[in-house]
mmCIF file of C-alpha atoms and ligand atoms in Angstrom:
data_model
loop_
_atom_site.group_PDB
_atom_site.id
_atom_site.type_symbol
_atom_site.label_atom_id
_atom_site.label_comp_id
_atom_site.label_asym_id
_atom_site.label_seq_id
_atom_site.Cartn_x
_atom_site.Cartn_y
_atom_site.Cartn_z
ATOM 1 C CA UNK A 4 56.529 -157.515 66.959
ATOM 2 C CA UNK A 5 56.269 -160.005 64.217
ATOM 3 C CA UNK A 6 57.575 -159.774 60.774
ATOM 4 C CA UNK A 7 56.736 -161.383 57.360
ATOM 5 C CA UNK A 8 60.229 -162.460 56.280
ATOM 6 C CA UNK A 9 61.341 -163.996 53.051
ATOM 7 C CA UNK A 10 65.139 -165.858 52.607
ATOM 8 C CA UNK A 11 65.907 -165.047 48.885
ATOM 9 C CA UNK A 12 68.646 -167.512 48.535
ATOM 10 C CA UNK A 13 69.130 -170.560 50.327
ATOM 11 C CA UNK A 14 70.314 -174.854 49.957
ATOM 12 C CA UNK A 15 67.522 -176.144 52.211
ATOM 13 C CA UNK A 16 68.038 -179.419 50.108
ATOM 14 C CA UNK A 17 71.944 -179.656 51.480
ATOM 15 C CA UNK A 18 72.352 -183.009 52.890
ATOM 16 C CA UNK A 19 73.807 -180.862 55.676
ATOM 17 C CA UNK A 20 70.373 -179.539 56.665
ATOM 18 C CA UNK A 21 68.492 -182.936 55.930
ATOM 19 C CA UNK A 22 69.258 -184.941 59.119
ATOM 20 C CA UNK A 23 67.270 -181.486 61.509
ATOM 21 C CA UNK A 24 64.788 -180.799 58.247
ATOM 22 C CA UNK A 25 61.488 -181.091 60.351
ATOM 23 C CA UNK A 26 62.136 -178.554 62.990
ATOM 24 C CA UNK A 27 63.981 -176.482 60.549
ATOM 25 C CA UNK A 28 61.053 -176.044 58.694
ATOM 26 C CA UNK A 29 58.490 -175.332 61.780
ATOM 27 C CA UNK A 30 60.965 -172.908 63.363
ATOM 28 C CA UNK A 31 60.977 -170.479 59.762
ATOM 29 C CA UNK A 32 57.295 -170.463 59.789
ATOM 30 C CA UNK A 33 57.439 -169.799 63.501
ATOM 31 C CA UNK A 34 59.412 -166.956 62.968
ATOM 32 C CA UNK A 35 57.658 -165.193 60.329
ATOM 33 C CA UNK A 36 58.992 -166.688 57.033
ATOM 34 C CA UNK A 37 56.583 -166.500 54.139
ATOM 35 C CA UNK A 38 59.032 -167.450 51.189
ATOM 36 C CA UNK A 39 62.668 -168.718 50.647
ATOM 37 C CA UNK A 40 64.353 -169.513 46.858
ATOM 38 C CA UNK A 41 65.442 -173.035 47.078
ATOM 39 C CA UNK A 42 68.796 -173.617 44.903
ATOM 40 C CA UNK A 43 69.600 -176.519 42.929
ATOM 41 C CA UNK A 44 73.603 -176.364 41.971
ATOM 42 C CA UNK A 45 73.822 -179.468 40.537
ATOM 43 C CA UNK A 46 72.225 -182.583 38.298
ATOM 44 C CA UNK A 47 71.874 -184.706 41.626
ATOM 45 C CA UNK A 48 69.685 -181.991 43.503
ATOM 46 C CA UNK A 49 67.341 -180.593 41.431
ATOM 47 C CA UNK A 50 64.692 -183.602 42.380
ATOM 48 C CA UNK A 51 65.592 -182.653 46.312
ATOM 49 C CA UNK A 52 64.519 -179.210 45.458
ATOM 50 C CA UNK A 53 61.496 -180.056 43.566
ATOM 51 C CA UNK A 54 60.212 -182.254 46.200
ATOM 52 C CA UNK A 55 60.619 -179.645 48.703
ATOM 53 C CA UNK A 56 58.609 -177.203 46.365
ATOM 54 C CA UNK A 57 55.772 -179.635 46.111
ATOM 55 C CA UNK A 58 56.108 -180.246 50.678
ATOM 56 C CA UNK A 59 56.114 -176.437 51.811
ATOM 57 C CA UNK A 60 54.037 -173.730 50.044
ATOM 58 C CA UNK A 61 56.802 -171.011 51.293
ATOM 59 C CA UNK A 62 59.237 -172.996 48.992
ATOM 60 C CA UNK A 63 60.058 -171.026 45.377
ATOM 61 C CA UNK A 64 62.163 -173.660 43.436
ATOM 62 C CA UNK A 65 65.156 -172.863 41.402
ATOM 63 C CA UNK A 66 67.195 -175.058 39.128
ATOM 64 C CA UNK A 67 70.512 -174.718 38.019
ATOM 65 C CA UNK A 68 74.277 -175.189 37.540
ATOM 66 C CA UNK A 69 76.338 -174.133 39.849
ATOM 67 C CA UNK A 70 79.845 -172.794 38.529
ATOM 68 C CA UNK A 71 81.715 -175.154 40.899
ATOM 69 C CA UNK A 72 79.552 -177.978 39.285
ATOM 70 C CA UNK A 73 79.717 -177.162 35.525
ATOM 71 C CA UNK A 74 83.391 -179.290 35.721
ATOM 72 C CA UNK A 75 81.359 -182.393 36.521
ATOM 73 C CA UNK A 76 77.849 -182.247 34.819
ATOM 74 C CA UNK A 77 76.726 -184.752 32.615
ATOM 75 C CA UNK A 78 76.478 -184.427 28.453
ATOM 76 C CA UNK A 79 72.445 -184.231 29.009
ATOM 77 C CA UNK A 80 72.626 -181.691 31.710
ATOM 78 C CA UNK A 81 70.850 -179.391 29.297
ATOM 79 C CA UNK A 82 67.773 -181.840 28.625
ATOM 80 C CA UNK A 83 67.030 -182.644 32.329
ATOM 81 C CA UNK A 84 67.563 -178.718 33.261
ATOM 82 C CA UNK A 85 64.621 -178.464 30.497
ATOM 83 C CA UNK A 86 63.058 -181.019 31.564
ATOM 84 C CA UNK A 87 63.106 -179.747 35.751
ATOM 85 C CA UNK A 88 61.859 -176.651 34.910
ATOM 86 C CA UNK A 89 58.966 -177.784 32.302
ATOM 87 C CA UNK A 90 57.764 -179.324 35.070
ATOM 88 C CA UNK A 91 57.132 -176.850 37.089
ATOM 89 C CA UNK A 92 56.326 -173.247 35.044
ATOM 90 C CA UNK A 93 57.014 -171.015 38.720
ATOM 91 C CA UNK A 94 60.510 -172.380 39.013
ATOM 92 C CA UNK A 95 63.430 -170.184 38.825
ATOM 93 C CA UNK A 96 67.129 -170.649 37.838
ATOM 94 C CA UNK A 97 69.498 -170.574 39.493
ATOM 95 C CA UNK A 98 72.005 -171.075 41.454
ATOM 96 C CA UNK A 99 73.964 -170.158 37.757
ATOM 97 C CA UNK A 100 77.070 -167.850 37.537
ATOM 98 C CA UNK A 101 80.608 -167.511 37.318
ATOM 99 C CA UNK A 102 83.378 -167.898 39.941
ATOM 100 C CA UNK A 103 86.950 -167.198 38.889
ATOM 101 C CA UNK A 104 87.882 -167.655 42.567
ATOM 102 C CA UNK A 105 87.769 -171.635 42.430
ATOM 103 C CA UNK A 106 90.110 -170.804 39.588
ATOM 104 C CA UNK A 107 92.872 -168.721 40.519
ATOM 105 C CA UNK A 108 92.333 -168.458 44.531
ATOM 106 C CA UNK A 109 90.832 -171.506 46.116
ATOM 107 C CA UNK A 110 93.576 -173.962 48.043
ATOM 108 C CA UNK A 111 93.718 -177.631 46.238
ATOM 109 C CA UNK A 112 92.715 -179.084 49.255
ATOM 110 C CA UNK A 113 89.637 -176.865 49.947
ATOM 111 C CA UNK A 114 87.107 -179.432 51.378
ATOM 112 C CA UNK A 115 84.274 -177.609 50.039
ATOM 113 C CA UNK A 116 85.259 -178.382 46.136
ATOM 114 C CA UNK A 117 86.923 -182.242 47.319
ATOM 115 C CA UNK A 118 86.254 -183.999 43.807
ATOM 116 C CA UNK A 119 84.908 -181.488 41.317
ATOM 117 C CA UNK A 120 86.725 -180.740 38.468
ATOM 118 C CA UNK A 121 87.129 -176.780 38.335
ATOM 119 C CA UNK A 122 86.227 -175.569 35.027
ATOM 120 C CA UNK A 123 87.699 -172.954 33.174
ATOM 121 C CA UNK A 124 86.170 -169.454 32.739
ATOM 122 C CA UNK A 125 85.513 -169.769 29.119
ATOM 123 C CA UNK A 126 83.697 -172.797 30.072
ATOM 124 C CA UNK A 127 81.684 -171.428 32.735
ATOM 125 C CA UNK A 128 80.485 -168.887 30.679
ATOM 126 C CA UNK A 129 79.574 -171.048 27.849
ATOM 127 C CA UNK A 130 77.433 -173.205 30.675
ATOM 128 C CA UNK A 131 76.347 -169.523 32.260
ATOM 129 C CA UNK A 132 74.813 -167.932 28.952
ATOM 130 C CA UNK A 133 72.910 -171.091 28.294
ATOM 131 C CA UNK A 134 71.235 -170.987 31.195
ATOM 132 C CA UNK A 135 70.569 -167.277 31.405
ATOM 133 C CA UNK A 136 68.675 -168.049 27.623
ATOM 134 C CA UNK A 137 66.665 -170.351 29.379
ATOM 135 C CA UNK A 138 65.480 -167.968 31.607
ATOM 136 C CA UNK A 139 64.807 -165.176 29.534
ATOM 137 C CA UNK A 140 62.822 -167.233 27.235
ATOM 138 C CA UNK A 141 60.485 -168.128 29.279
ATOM 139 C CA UNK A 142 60.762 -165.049 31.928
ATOM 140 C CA UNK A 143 61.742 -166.714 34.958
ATOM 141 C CA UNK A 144 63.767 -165.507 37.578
ATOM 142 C CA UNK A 145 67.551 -166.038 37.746
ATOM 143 C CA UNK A 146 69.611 -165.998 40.480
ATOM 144 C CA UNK A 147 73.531 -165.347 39.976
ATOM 145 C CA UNK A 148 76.617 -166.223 41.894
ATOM 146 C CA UNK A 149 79.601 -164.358 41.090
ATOM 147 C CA UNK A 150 83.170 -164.233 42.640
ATOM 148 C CA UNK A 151 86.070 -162.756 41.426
ATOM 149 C CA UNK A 152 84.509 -162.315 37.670
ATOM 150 C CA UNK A 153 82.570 -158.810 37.633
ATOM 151 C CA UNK A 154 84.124 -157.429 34.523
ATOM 152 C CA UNK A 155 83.023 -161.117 32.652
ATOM 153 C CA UNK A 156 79.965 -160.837 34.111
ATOM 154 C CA UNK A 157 79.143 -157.465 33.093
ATOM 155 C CA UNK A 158 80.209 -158.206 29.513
ATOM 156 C CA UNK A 159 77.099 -161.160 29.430
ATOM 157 C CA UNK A 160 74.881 -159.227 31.452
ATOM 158 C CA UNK A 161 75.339 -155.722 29.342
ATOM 159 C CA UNK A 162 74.491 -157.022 26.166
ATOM 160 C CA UNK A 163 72.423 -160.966 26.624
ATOM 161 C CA UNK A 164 68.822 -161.074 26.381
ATOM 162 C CA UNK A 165 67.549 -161.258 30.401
ATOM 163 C CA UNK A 166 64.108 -162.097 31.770
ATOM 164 C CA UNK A 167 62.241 -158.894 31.662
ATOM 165 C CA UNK A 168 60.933 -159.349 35.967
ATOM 166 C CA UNK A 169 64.542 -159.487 36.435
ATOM 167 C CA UNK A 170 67.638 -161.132 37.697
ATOM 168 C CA UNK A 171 69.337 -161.709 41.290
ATOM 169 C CA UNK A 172 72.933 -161.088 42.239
ATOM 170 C CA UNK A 173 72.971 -163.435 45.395
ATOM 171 C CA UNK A 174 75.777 -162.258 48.002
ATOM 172 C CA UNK A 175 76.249 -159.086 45.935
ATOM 173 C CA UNK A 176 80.278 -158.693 46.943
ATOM 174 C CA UNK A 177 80.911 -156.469 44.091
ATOM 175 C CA UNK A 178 82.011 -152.861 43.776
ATOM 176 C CA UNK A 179 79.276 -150.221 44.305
ATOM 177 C CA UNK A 180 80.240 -148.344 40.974
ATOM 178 C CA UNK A 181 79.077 -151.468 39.360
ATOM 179 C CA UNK A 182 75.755 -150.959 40.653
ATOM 180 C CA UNK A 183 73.895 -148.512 39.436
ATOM 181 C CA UNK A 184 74.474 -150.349 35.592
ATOM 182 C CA UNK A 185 73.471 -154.103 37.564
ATOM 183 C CA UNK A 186 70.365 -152.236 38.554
ATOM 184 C CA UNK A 187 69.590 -151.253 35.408
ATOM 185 C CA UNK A 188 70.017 -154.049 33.605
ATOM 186 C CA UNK A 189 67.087 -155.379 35.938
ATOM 187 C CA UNK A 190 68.911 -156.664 38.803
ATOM 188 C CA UNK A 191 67.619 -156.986 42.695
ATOM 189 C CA UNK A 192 70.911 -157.673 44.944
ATOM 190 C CA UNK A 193 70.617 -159.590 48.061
ATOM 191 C CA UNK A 194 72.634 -159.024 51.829
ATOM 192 C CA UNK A 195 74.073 -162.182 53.222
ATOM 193 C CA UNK A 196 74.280 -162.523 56.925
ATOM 194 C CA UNK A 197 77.845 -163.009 56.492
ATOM 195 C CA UNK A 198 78.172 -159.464 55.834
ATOM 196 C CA UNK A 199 77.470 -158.923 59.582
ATOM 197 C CA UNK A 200 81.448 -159.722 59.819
ATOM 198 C CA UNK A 201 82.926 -156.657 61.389
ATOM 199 C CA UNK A 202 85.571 -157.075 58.953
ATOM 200 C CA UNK A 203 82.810 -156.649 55.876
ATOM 201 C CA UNK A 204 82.699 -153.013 56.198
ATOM 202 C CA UNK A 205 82.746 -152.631 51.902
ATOM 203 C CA UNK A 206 80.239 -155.030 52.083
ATOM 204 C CA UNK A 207 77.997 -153.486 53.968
ATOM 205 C CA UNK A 208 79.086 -149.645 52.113
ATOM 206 C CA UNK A 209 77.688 -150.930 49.076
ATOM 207 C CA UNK A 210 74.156 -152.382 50.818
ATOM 208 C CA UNK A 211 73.584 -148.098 51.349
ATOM 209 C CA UNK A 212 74.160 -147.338 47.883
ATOM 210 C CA UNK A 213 71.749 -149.859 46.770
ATOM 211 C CA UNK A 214 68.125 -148.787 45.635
ATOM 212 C CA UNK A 215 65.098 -149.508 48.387
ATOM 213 C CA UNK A 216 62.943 -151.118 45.050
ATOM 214 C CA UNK A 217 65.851 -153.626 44.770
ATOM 215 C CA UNK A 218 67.227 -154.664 47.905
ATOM 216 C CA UNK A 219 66.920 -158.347 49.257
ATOM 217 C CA UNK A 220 68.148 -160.464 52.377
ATOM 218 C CA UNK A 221 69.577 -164.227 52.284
ATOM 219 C CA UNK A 222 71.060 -166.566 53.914
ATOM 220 C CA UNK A 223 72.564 -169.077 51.811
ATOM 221 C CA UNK A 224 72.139 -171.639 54.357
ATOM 222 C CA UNK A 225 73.618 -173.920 54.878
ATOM 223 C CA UNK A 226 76.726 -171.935 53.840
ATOM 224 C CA UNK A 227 78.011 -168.950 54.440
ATOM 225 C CA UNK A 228 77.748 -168.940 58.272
ATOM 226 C CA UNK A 229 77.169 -165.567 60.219
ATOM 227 C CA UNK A 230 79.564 -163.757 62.803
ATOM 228 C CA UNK A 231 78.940 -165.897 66.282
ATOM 229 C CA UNK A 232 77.367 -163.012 68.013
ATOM 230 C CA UNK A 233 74.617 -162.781 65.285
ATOM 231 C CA UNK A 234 74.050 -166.351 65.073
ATOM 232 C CA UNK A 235 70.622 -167.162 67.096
ATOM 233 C CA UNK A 236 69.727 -170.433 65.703
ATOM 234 C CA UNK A 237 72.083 -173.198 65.385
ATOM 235 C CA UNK A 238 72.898 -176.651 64.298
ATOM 236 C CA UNK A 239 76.010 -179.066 64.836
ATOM 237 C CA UNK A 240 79.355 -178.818 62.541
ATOM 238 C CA UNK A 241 79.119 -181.150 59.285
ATOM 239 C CA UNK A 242 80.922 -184.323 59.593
ATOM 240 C CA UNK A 243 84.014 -183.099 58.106
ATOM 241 C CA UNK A 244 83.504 -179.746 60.982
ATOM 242 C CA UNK A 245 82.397 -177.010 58.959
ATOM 243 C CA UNK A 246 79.933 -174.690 60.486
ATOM 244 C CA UNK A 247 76.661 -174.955 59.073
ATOM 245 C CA UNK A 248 74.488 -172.466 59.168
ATOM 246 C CA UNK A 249 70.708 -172.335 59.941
ATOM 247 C CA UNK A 250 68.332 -171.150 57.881
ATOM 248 C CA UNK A 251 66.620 -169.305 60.844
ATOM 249 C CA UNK A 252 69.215 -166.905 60.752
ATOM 250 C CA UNK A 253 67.221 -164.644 58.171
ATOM 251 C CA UNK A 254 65.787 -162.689 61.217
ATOM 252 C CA UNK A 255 69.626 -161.879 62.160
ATOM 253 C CA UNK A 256 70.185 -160.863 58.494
ATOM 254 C CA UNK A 257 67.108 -158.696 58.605
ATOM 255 C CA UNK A 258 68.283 -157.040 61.442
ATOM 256 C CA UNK A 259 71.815 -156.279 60.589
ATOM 257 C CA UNK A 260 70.995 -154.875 57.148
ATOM 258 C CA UNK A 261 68.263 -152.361 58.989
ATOM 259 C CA UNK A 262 71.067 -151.288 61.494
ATOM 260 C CA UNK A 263 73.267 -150.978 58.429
ATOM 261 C CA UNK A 264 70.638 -148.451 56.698
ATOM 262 C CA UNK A 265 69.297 -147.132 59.785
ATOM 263 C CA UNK A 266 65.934 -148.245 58.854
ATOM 264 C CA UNK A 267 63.739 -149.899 61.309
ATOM 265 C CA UNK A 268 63.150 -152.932 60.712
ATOM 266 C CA UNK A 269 59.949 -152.859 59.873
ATOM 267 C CA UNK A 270 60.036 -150.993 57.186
ATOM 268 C CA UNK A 271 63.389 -152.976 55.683
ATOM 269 C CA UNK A 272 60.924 -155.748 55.585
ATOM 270 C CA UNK A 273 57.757 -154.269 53.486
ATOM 271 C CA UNK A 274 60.472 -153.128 50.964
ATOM 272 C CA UNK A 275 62.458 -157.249 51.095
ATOM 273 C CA UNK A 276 58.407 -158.331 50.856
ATOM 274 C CA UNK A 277 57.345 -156.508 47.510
ATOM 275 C CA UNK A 278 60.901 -156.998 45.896
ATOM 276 C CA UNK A 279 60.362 -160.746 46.785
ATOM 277 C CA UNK A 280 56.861 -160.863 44.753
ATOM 278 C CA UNK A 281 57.937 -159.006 42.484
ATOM 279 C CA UNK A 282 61.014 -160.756 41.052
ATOM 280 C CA UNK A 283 60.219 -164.513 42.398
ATOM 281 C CA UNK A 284 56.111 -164.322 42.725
ATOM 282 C CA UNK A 285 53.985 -162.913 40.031
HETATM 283 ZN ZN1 ZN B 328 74.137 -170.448 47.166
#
């Protein structure tokens, strides 16, 4: 049986994906994939992402700052964000957020954040709500990152002016009570295949709580790698050997969040494909 699946949130730019980018690309549309939201995080990527928008039709470009990289951007970040997504009137934006883990959790020598300058909250958020204004002036989607920082983010999100299609919590790791006043606020939340974790069992709670009109499925590849017995595509470690995690594994994440809801598939899917077009699409 074949399935129209769409990756809301992935890195497909990531220099760790770049080296096996061809057969990547033919093995999503082999397996069904009809859309995937390509995240910027940074100044450096956001012509990566644009020329992967203007290569594959299934490509929905986003531009953004990612909270690890608001430490490190530029004083004209602002301009070229404008001027990335002026250029292209379908983009989104995003990856954005706030991340209080990097802050108050995250080991010095984490390889992951090896030269960025870790900002501070208040800073984030200063960096966060001018993006978000971007967004909602022009109505574009936004996708969100948040760790560690659900009562800050609430505070923005409760009272800021949003795009009215909406907004997406990528990962969504936060508690289910929070959901119901996410959701109606406008926000879609999307399952990452790391959730498949036996361990993730909260994670996976809060998927069941979650309206049908706003769930979504990710895999924020090439990050967040799956549990090994989930993972059916794969590539080698980085060079500093970190897992990195394929893209292709959207059709595991599909399938764990139906077993999670006791959907079937099938039907998981038609609800991921109208969400999709209807927060990323129209
Ligand atoms: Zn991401």
């Amino acid at each position: 049986m074949s399935l129209t699946l769409y990756d809301a949130h992935n890195h497909l730019q990531d220099e760790w994906l770049a080296p096996h980018l061809e057969p990547i690309a033919e093995q999503l549309v082999g397996l069904g994939l009809r859309g995937a939201v390509v995240n910027g995080t940074c100044e450096d990527d956001w012509a990566l992402v644009s020329s992967l928008a203007r290569r594959f039709a299934w490509v929905v470009p986003s531009f953004g700052l990612h909270p690890w990289d608001v430490g490190n951007r530029s004083p004209g970040w602002c301009e070229k964000l404008n001027a990335a997504l002026g250029a292209d009137p379908a983009a989104g934006v995003g990856e954005i957020g706030l991340d209080r883990w990097i802050i108050d959790s995250a080991r010095p020598d984490d390889p992951r954040l090896a030269g960025l300058r870790r900002a501070s909250l208040t800073e984030q958020i200063e960096v966060f709500t001018a993006q978000l204004e971007l967004a909602a002036a022009d109505n574009r989607p936004v996708t969100i990152h948040c760790l560690d920082a659900w009562g800050a983010l609430w505070d923005i999100v409760r009272t800021a002016s949003l795009p009215t299609r909406g907004f997406l919590l990528h990962a969504y790791s936060g508690p289910a009570e929070m959901v119901r006043g996410f959701a109606e606020r406008g926000a879609y939340f999307s399952f990452n295949s790391s959730f498949l974790d036996p361990r993730k069992v909260r994670h996976r709670d809060t998927f069941k709580t979650i309206p049908r009109d706003r769930v979504l499925v990710e895999t924020d590849a090439p990050a967040m790698p799956l549990p090994q017995p989930w993972r059916t595509y794969k590539l080698p470690p980085s060079p500093s050997g970190t897992t990195v995690n394929h893209p292709g594994n959207i059709e595991a994440a599909y399938a764990g969040l139906a077993t999670t809801l006791g959907l079937p598939v099938a039907d998981l899917a038609t609800h991921a494909e109208a969400n999709f077009l209807r927060l990323f699409r129209h």
